[in-house]
Amino acid sequence: MLLEKILQSQGFGSRKYCQQLIKNGSVMVEQHICDNPKQNFSTDQLSFQVFGEQYQFREHVYIVLNKPSGYECSHQATHHKSVFSLFPEILIHRGIQCVGRLDQDTTGLLLLTDDGQYLQALTHPRKHVPKVYHVTTADPVSKEQREQLEQGVELRNEKGVFAATGVELFSEYQLSMTIHQGVYHQVKRMLAAVGNKVEKLHRNQVGSLILPDLEEGEWMYLTPAQKLLSQNISKEDALL
Ligand code: URA
């Protein structure tokens, strides 16, 4: 691929701007300054430097963020900050999107990508990718409430029944539950439907991917193995 196209594909800006960067001598490949925008490189395992900073070529990006409270999952955030403000400009230029949404006051595992197929696969209602939430409630969780959550509740303006699996009580006011759909405010509405209220909500798992050890606001690129876990695909299935 032409060096100018490589930089453009990685989010460094327009073709013209990338040509300028290269001609100015700001780009190094394999320890040498390359000032020819038309030079061809194989993108396989390619790493390069721009203004002395190291980058690895990525056809697509798959990111996990430990989302802090007070951030909205939209580009045009209205009442709070945008989660996109936590990322460098080159990732914004690449058009990363949130894989599903978390409310502004929900914390925890949020995936972002510029791969439309991956996004579709994880958010398609028929895929039923499980998501695990840790919930802190306003009132003690009764035995009846737990049973109702497991049996399923109806939610206004939504078709069908919404049930949680793997409900575990950590304390009177704290539980963990897995949901298999992803309708608007689902966990908060399910808790409200059984007569309780969510005080705090934290997502700990999507598919089989558990939130890695990241500080709130910190993010990392998913490894190929973590990407498979997020899709609930086993390594064996991936090899078939
Ligand atoms: N369910 C909710 O109610 N809020 C979230 O952010 C995620 C799931």
PDB file of C-alpha atoms in Angstrom, residues 228 232-240:
ATOM      1  CA  LEU A 228     -13.021 -13.679  20.076  1.00  0.00           C
ATOM      2  CA  ASN A 232     -18.402 -15.507  22.440  1.00  0.00           C
ATOM      3  CA  ILE A 233     -16.446 -17.472  19.834  1.00  0.00           C
ATOM      4  CA  SER A 234     -14.175 -20.232  21.088  1.00  0.00           C
ATOM      5  CA  LYS A 235     -10.656 -20.549  19.661  1.00  0.00           C
ATOM      6  CA  GLU A 236     -11.643 -23.955  18.243  1.00  0.00           C
ATOM      7  CA  ASP A 237     -14.645 -22.484  16.384  1.00  0.00           C
ATOM      8  CA  ALA A 238     -12.496 -19.639  15.064  1.00  0.00           C
ATOM      9  CA  LEU A 239     -10.118 -22.152  13.481  1.00  0.00           C
ATOM     10  CA  LEU A 240     -12.902 -24.026  11.625  1.00  0.00           C
TER      11      LEU A 240
END
